[in-house]
Tab-separated table of C-alpha atoms and ligand atoms in Angstrom:
chain	number	residue	atom	x	y	z
A	26	MET	CA	-40.956	0.048	-20.633
A	27	THR	CA	-38.470	-1.602	-23.025
A	28	GLU	CA	-38.948	-5.161	-24.463
A	29	PRO	CA	-36.954	-7.927	-23.343
A	30	LEU	CA	-34.426	-9.266	-26.205
A	31	ILE	CA	-35.022	-12.796	-24.337
A	32	SER	CA	-37.569	-14.401	-22.190
A	33	ALA	CA	-37.073	-17.557	-20.865
A	34	ARG	CA	-39.799	-19.320	-19.258
A	35	ASN	CA	-39.843	-22.369	-17.208
A	36	ILE	CA	-36.913	-23.620	-18.553
A	37	LYS	CA	-35.759	-27.050	-17.685
A	38	LYS	CA	-32.835	-29.213	-18.876
A	39	TYR	CA	-32.892	-33.079	-17.513
A	40	PHE	CA	-30.030	-35.661	-18.007
A	41	ASP	CA	-30.917	-39.275	-18.052
A	42	VAL	CA	-28.329	-40.699	-15.530
A	43	LYS	CA	-27.975	-44.129	-13.926
A	44	GLY	CA	-30.476	-44.067	-11.021
A	45	GLY	CA	-32.853	-41.450	-12.470
A	46	LYS	CA	-32.954	-38.034	-13.781
A	47	LEU	CA	-30.254	-35.205	-13.140
A	48	LYS	CA	-32.223	-32.204	-12.999
A	49	ALA	CA	-29.502	-29.491	-13.865
A	50	VAL	CA	-31.912	-26.666	-14.718
A	51	ASP	CA	-35.298	-27.137	-13.271
A	52	GLY	CA	-37.901	-24.650	-14.407
A	53	ILE	CA	-36.189	-20.990	-14.398
A	54	SER	CA	-37.742	-18.036	-15.833
A	55	PHE	CA	-36.291	-14.455	-16.258
A	56	ASP	CA	-36.116	-11.556	-19.071
A	57	ILE	CA	-32.888	-9.955	-20.566
A	58	TYR	CA	-33.401	-6.509	-21.740
A	59	PRO	CA	-31.379	-4.983	-24.709
A	60	GLN	CA	-27.787	-3.976	-24.190
A	61	GLU	CA	-28.021	-5.223	-20.151
A	62	THR	CA	-25.890	-7.765	-18.696
A	63	PHE	CA	-27.331	-10.227	-16.688
A	64	GLY	CA	-25.247	-12.185	-14.084
A	65	LEU	CA	-25.930	-15.684	-13.322
A	66	VAL	CA	-24.103	-16.856	-10.131
A	67	GLY	CA	-23.937	-19.892	-7.988
A	68	GLU	CA	-21.801	-22.485	-6.507
A	69	SER	CA	-19.923	-25.355	-9.064
A	70	GLY	CA	-23.032	-27.627	-9.948
A	71	CYS	CA	-25.892	-25.271	-9.356
A	72	GLY	CA	-26.674	-25.579	-12.931
A	73	LYS	CA	-25.603	-22.114	-14.355
A	74	SER	CA	-23.529	-23.293	-17.078
A	75	THR	CA	-26.359	-25.925	-18.203
A	76	ALA	CA	-28.709	-22.896	-17.952
A	77	GLY	CA	-26.533	-21.009	-20.167
A	78	ARG	CA	-25.926	-23.416	-22.959
A	79	THR	CA	-29.830	-24.450	-22.887
A	80	ILE	CA	-30.568	-20.847	-23.422
A	81	VAL	CA	-28.354	-20.880	-26.581
A	82	ARG	CA	-29.923	-24.250	-27.451
A	83	LEU	CA	-26.546	-25.730	-27.471
A	84	TYR	CA	-28.308	-28.282	-25.226
A	85	GLU	CA	-31.865	-29.144	-26.398
A	86	PRO	CA	-34.035	-28.073	-23.736
A	87	THR	CA	-36.418	-30.463	-21.801
A	88	ASP	CA	-39.193	-28.312	-21.406
A	89	GLY	CA	-39.675	-24.430	-21.471
A	90	GLU	CA	-39.960	-21.546	-24.156
A	91	LEU	CA	-37.330	-19.004	-25.163
A	92	ILE	CA	-38.849	-16.192	-26.729
A	93	PHE	CA	-36.414	-14.259	-29.044
A	94	ASN	CA	-37.823	-11.618	-31.780
A	95	GLY	CA	-41.519	-12.759	-30.905
A	96	GLN	CA	-40.809	-16.398	-31.442
A	97	ASN	CA	-39.998	-19.424	-29.150
A	98	ILE	CA	-36.682	-20.459	-30.740
A	99	TYR	CA	-37.059	-24.001	-28.894
A	100	ASN	CA	-39.859	-24.821	-31.538
A	101	LEU	CA	-37.835	-23.883	-34.903
A	102	PRO	CA	-36.600	-26.516	-37.171
A	103	ARG	CA	-32.996	-26.752	-37.541
A	104	LYS	CA	-32.856	-24.802	-40.508
A	105	GLU	CA	-34.403	-21.682	-39.149
A	106	MET	CA	-32.505	-22.323	-35.783
A	107	GLN	CA	-29.264	-21.838	-37.900
A	108	GLU	CA	-30.401	-18.505	-38.502
A	109	VAL	CA	-30.902	-17.759	-34.879
A	110	ARG	CA	-27.836	-18.873	-34.147
A	111	ARG	CA	-25.896	-15.898	-35.979
A	112	ASP	CA	-27.466	-13.851	-33.238
A	113	PHE	CA	-26.603	-15.930	-30.423
A	114	GLN	CA	-22.977	-16.559	-29.272
A	115	MET	CA	-20.966	-17.958	-26.623
A	116	ILE	CA	-17.521	-17.446	-24.789
A	117	PHE	CA	-16.362	-20.415	-23.245
A	118	GLN	CA	-14.705	-20.608	-19.792
A	119	ASP	CA	-11.076	-22.345	-21.003
A	120	PRO	CA	-9.620	-20.519	-23.595
A	121	TYR	CA	-6.992	-23.091	-23.862
A	122	ALA	CA	-9.397	-25.852	-24.824
A	123	SER	CA	-11.920	-24.011	-26.933
A	124	LEU	CA	-9.172	-22.884	-29.417
A	125	ASN	CA	-8.336	-25.852	-31.845
A	126	PRO	CA	-4.161	-25.924	-31.603
A	127	ARG	CA	-4.014	-26.743	-35.382
A	128	MET	CA	-5.709	-23.380	-36.576
A	129	THR	CA	-4.191	-20.225	-37.231
A	130	VAL	CA	-5.762	-17.160	-35.451
A	131	GLU	CA	-7.173	-16.578	-38.730
A	132	ASP	CA	-8.647	-19.403	-39.408
A	133	ILE	CA	-10.189	-19.378	-35.946
A	134	VAL	CA	-12.014	-16.287	-35.961
A	135	ALA	CA	-12.960	-16.759	-39.874
A	136	GLU	CA	-14.580	-20.005	-38.705
A	137	PRO	CA	-18.071	-18.745	-37.992
A	138	LEU	CA	-17.705	-16.186	-41.230
A	139	ASP	CA	-16.953	-19.781	-43.137
A	140	ILE	CA	-19.868	-21.655	-41.608
A	141	TYR	CA	-22.247	-18.960	-42.906
A	142	GLN	CA	-20.512	-18.008	-46.096
A	143	ALA	CA	-20.326	-14.598	-44.949
A	144	TRP	CA	-17.546	-13.295	-47.265
A	145	LYS	CA	-16.948	-13.082	-51.286
A	146	THR	CA	-13.378	-12.890	-51.548
A	147	ARG	CA	-10.571	-13.906	-49.492
A	148	ALA	CA	-9.399	-10.368	-48.850
A	149	GLU	CA	-12.883	-9.653	-47.546
A	150	ARG	CA	-12.511	-12.584	-44.943
A	151	SER	CA	-8.970	-11.378	-44.052
A	152	ASP	CA	-9.921	-7.765	-43.794
A	153	ARG	CA	-12.987	-8.949	-41.240
A	154	VAL	CA	-10.644	-10.824	-39.114
A	155	ILE	CA	-8.339	-8.075	-39.000
A	156	GLU	CA	-10.837	-5.878	-37.859
A	157	LEU	CA	-11.962	-8.223	-35.374
A	158	LEU	CA	-8.669	-8.610	-34.105
A	159	ARG	CA	-8.325	-4.897	-33.531
A	160	LEU	CA	-11.479	-4.566	-32.049
A	161	VAL	CA	-10.182	-7.032	-29.048
A	162	GLY	CA	-6.945	-5.465	-28.516
A	163	LEU	CA	-4.884	-7.875	-30.924
A	164	ASN	CA	-2.579	-6.937	-33.767
A	165	ASP	CA	-2.488	-7.546	-37.601
A	166	GLU	CA	0.340	-9.841	-37.433
A	167	HIS	CA	-1.352	-12.177	-34.839
A	168	VAL	CA	-3.228	-13.610	-38.070
A	169	LEU	CA	-0.613	-16.236	-38.833
A	170	ARG	CA	0.244	-17.224	-35.426
A	171	PHE	CA	-1.175	-20.387	-33.280
A	172	PRO	CA	-2.827	-20.534	-29.795
A	173	HIS	CA	0.317	-21.776	-28.215
A	174	GLU	CA	1.826	-18.784	-29.239
A	175	PHE	CA	-0.418	-16.472	-26.802
A	176	SER	CA	-0.856	-15.940	-23.341
A	177	GLY	CA	-4.484	-16.769	-21.533
A	178	GLY	CA	-5.699	-13.406	-21.557
A	179	GLN	CA	-4.899	-13.066	-25.519
A	180	ARG	CA	-6.263	-16.651	-26.174
A	181	GLN	CA	-9.779	-15.288	-24.478
A	182	ARG	CA	-9.658	-12.403	-26.668
A	183	ILE	CA	-9.203	-14.645	-29.837
A	184	GLY	CA	-12.345	-16.395	-28.644
A	185	ILE	CA	-14.119	-13.000	-28.084
A	186	ALA	CA	-13.336	-12.068	-31.758
A	187	ARG	CA	-14.452	-15.332	-32.978
A	188	ALA	CA	-17.930	-14.655	-31.088
A	189	LEU	CA	-18.156	-11.225	-32.658
A	190	ALA	CA	-17.840	-12.528	-36.227
A	191	LEU	CA	-21.275	-12.863	-37.324
A	192	HIS	CA	-22.233	-9.293	-35.530
A	193	PRO	CA	-24.392	-11.067	-32.664
A	194	LYS	CA	-26.792	-9.427	-30.461
A	195	PHE	CA	-26.666	-12.006	-27.458
A	196	ILE	CA	-23.501	-13.397	-25.934
A	197	VAL	CA	-23.399	-16.162	-23.281
A	198	CYS	CA	-20.157	-15.687	-21.476
A	199	ASP	CA	-19.663	-18.722	-19.427
A	200	GLU	CA	-17.052	-18.289	-16.936
A	201	PRO	CA	-14.999	-16.163	-19.199
A	202	ILE	CA	-12.349	-14.973	-16.625
A	203	SER	CA	-12.123	-17.934	-14.224
A	204	ALA	CA	-9.230	-19.579	-15.961
A	205	LEU	CA	-7.267	-16.329	-16.153
A	206	ASP	CA	-4.834	-14.742	-13.721
A	207	VAL	CA	-6.401	-12.458	-11.379
A	208	SER	CA	-4.335	-9.490	-12.847
A	209	ILE	CA	-5.888	-10.405	-16.438
A	210	GLN	CA	-9.287	-10.642	-15.385
A	211	ALA	CA	-10.029	-7.132	-14.837
A	212	GLN	CA	-8.721	-6.710	-18.505
A	213	VAL	CA	-11.011	-8.957	-19.951
A	214	VAL	CA	-14.010	-7.711	-18.366
A	215	ASN	CA	-13.284	-4.142	-19.333
A	216	LEU	CA	-12.875	-5.334	-22.871
A	217	LEU	CA	-16.462	-7.009	-22.725
A	218	LYS	CA	-17.899	-3.850	-21.353
A	219	LYS	CA	-16.023	-1.409	-23.910
A	220	LEU	CA	-17.435	-3.979	-26.637
A	221	GLN	CA	-21.123	-4.017	-25.091
A	222	ASN	CA	-20.876	0.177	-25.258
A	223	GLU	CA	-19.581	-0.164	-28.771
A	224	LEU	CA	-21.638	-2.700	-30.304
A	225	GLY	CA	-24.778	-2.542	-28.303
A	226	LEU	CA	-24.386	-6.183	-27.298
A	227	THR	CA	-26.600	-8.135	-24.734
A	228	TYR	CA	-24.519	-10.532	-22.353
A	229	MET	CA	-25.399	-13.248	-19.907
A	230	PHE	CA	-22.284	-13.265	-17.753
A	231	ILE	CA	-21.979	-16.694	-15.768
A	232	ALA	CA	-19.735	-16.625	-12.993
A	233	HIS	CA	-18.981	-17.835	-9.303
A	234	ASP	CA	-16.993	-14.780	-8.421
A	235	LEU	CA	-19.552	-12.568	-7.290
A	236	SER	CA	-17.224	-9.497	-6.835
A	237	MET	CA	-16.513	-9.424	-10.397
A	238	VAL	CA	-20.099	-10.307	-11.268
A	239	ARG	CA	-21.453	-7.188	-9.427
A	240	TYR	CA	-18.997	-5.009	-11.326
A	241	ILE	CA	-20.075	-5.936	-14.753
A	242	SER	CA	-23.689	-6.691	-14.297
A	243	ASP	CA	-26.871	-4.519	-14.281
A	244	ARG	CA	-29.151	-7.254	-12.797
A	245	VAL	CA	-28.018	-11.008	-11.091
A	246	GLY	CA	-29.926	-14.010	-10.614
A	247	VAL	CA	-28.676	-16.540	-8.050
A	248	MET	CA	-29.117	-20.344	-9.033
A	249	TYR	CA	-28.884	-23.044	-6.486
A	250	LEU	CA	-29.501	-26.907	-7.408
A	251	GLY	CA	-31.314	-26.282	-10.527
A	252	HIS	CA	-33.696	-23.541	-9.196
A	253	MET	CA	-33.458	-19.444	-9.340
A	254	MET	CA	-33.389	-18.534	-5.648
A	255	GLU	CA	-33.264	-14.776	-6.388
A	256	LEU	CA	-32.888	-11.935	-8.734
A	257	ALA	CA	-32.701	-8.249	-8.556
A	258	LYS	CA	-30.916	-5.341	-9.861
A	259	SER	CA	-27.019	-5.953	-9.005
A	260	ASP	CA	-27.088	-2.698	-6.365
A	261	GLU	CA	-30.332	-4.146	-4.727
A	262	LEU	CA	-29.132	-7.678	-4.458
A	263	TYR	CA	-25.741	-6.958	-2.985
A	264	SER	CA	-26.729	-4.502	-0.446
A	265	ASN	CA	-30.168	-6.019	0.433
A	266	PRO	CA	-30.196	-9.829	-0.231
A	267	LEU	CA	-33.374	-11.535	0.675
A	268	HIS	CA	-32.600	-15.074	0.543
A	269	PRO	CA	-30.631	-17.196	2.953
A	270	TYR	CA	-28.604	-18.813	0.308
A	271	THR	CA	-27.640	-15.180	-1.358
A	272	LYS	CA	-26.862	-13.831	2.290
A	273	ALA	CA	-24.517	-16.805	2.814
A	274	LEU	CA	-22.650	-16.341	-0.691
A	275	LEU	CA	-22.303	-12.638	0.011
A	276	SER	CA	-21.081	-13.010	3.416
A	277	ALA	CA	-18.039	-14.771	2.093
A	278	ILE	CA	-16.713	-11.916	-0.045
A	279	PRO	CA	-13.963	-10.234	1.517
A	280	ILE	CA	-14.288	-6.371	2.182
A	281	PRO	CA	-11.256	-4.322	1.663
A	282	ASP	CA	-11.663	-2.410	5.025
A	283	PRO	CA	-9.968	-4.592	7.898
A	284	GLU	CA	-12.537	-2.610	10.571
A	285	ILE	CA	-15.584	-3.886	8.583
A	286	GLN	CA	-14.107	-7.052	7.613
A	287	LYS	CA	-13.356	-7.790	11.048
A	288	ASN	CA	-16.475	-7.172	12.766
A	289	ARG	CA	-18.726	-8.620	10.116
A	290	LYS	CA	-20.712	-11.857	10.623
A	291	ARG	CA	-19.659	-14.636	8.365
A	292	ILE	CA	-22.621	-17.235	7.478
A	293	MET	CA	-21.144	-20.734	7.210
A	294	LEU	CA	-22.607	-22.830	4.318
A	295	GLU	CA	-22.479	-26.409	5.714
A	296	GLY	CA	-21.463	-28.977	3.286
A	297	ASP	CA	-21.605	-29.261	-0.485
A	298	VAL	CA	-24.208	-28.748	-3.107
A	299	PRO	CA	-26.328	-31.738	-2.737
A	300	SER	CA	-27.034	-34.184	-5.701
A	301	PRO	CA	-29.331	-32.964	-8.386
A	302	ILE	CA	-30.258	-36.498	-9.109
A	303	ASN	CA	-33.765	-36.898	-8.118
A	304	PRO	CA	-34.135	-34.252	-6.044
A	305	LYS	CA	-37.020	-34.019	-3.256
A	306	GLU	CA	-39.785	-31.505	-3.211
A	307	GLY	CA	-39.408	-28.619	-0.875
A	308	CYS	CA	-36.837	-25.939	-0.884
A	309	ARG	CA	-33.923	-27.154	-2.611
A	310	PHE	CA	-31.515	-25.418	-0.047
A	311	VAL	CA	-33.231	-26.883	2.951
A	312	ASP	CA	-30.343	-29.272	4.231
A	313	ARG	CA	-28.101	-26.072	4.552
A	314	CYS	CA	-30.229	-23.444	5.917
A	315	GLN	CA	-30.248	-22.158	9.085
A	316	TYR	CA	-33.744	-21.027	8.770
A	317	ALA	CA	-35.528	-23.788	7.484
A	318	LYS	CA	-39.157	-25.034	8.912
A	319	ASP	CA	-41.307	-27.779	8.343
A	320	ILE	CA	-43.134	-26.259	5.457
A	321	CYS	CA	-39.687	-25.930	3.539
A	322	ARG	CA	-39.195	-29.875	3.362
A	323	LYS	CA	-43.030	-30.105	2.398
A	324	GLU	CA	-43.508	-27.480	-0.230
A	325	THR	CA	-41.007	-25.860	-2.731
A	326	PRO	CA	-41.403	-22.226	-2.266
A	327	LYS	CA	-42.671	-20.033	-5.337
A	328	PHE	CA	-40.319	-17.429	-7.206
A	329	GLU	CA	-42.240	-14.517	-6.871
A	330	GLU	CA	-41.843	-10.737	-6.567
A	331	LYS	CA	-41.110	-9.686	-3.044
A	332	LYS	CA	-40.309	-6.071	-3.307
A	333	GLU	CA	-40.362	-3.939	-6.749
A	334	ASN	CA	-38.299	-5.830	-9.168
A	335	HIS	CA	-36.899	-7.899	-6.526
A	336	PHE	CA	-37.729	-11.989	-6.854
A	337	ALA	CA	-36.926	-14.534	-4.358
A	338	ALA	CA	-38.074	-18.290	-3.852
A	339	CYS	CA	-38.250	-18.802	-0.131
A	340	HIS	CA	-41.250	-19.313	2.701
A	341	ILE	CA	-39.688	-16.827	5.141
A	342	VAL	CA	-39.145	-13.943	3.060
B	8	SF4	FE1	-34.460	-21.712	4.076
B	8	SF4	FE2	-37.229	-22.492	4.115
B	8	SF4	FE3	-36.358	-20.151	2.769
B	8	SF4	FE4	-35.422	-22.612	1.676
B	8	SF4	S1	-37.568	-21.898	2.006
B	8	SF4	S2	-34.167	-20.846	2.153
B	8	SF4	S3	-35.209	-23.609	3.877
B	8	SF4	S4	-36.276	-20.471	4.924
């Protein structure tokens, strides 16, 4: 069995807010294996983006361990963490906001190289930028242009080129396609797949679009209100979901066959995701679950293996 590239153990990220603690991520554990894509899904406010940022230590964790290369990177002092950061990169949701409008594409893509002093001559710097632009499907003549001269899809390609500059091993893609036109989304996802094959990358792919997550991910985790509710191989999760929340999410995906679509039962999710401030004991999904029992309000269900390699947190599964 291959060793995981990353092991997240009981990761928590709380924020102090007026009235208590906002428990955005509240004890999630999972492994990510080399060259796989681990999808993380859930509605807005479920904590998936905070989880991604805490994994790469953009946010300082409240608790937990993140094992990478045999060491817990949450214990590393700042200087050693700087070195690990070369291996961990992030692609952000909004390509409009994540690129400095006053910088040329060359300077944006070279920014990580500059920070890590990863070039000896200007020519070497320029050559690496051009290599990266070609890798993501942009051209040499794009180097001196500014972000506003590009389409949304092209800007996301610039963000991807920047993320690749230091030859990372692991990239957190935080909703990388949700700000893009539908017609462009598949192009960016296909580019990410191509780069994964060519460069041996490992991804954590965060999204709320379940169809796209299925397409790109090897395994998928489903988050709800700071907890991991279910985790399985992609095909298994989509064809045989165990958790009532996952079932409800999947029932909302349209099927492109009018006959099947007409006859299938949609599970309605009542209300919004409740507030993660001072959450009560018990299952976080209890107020929206049609199967809830007394025990669900009293005891938080354990996240455990229900079938081989298929994990869920639910008292009735
Ligand atoms: Fe529903 Fe109870 Fe399972 Fe939570 S533990 S999902 S409330 S049945």
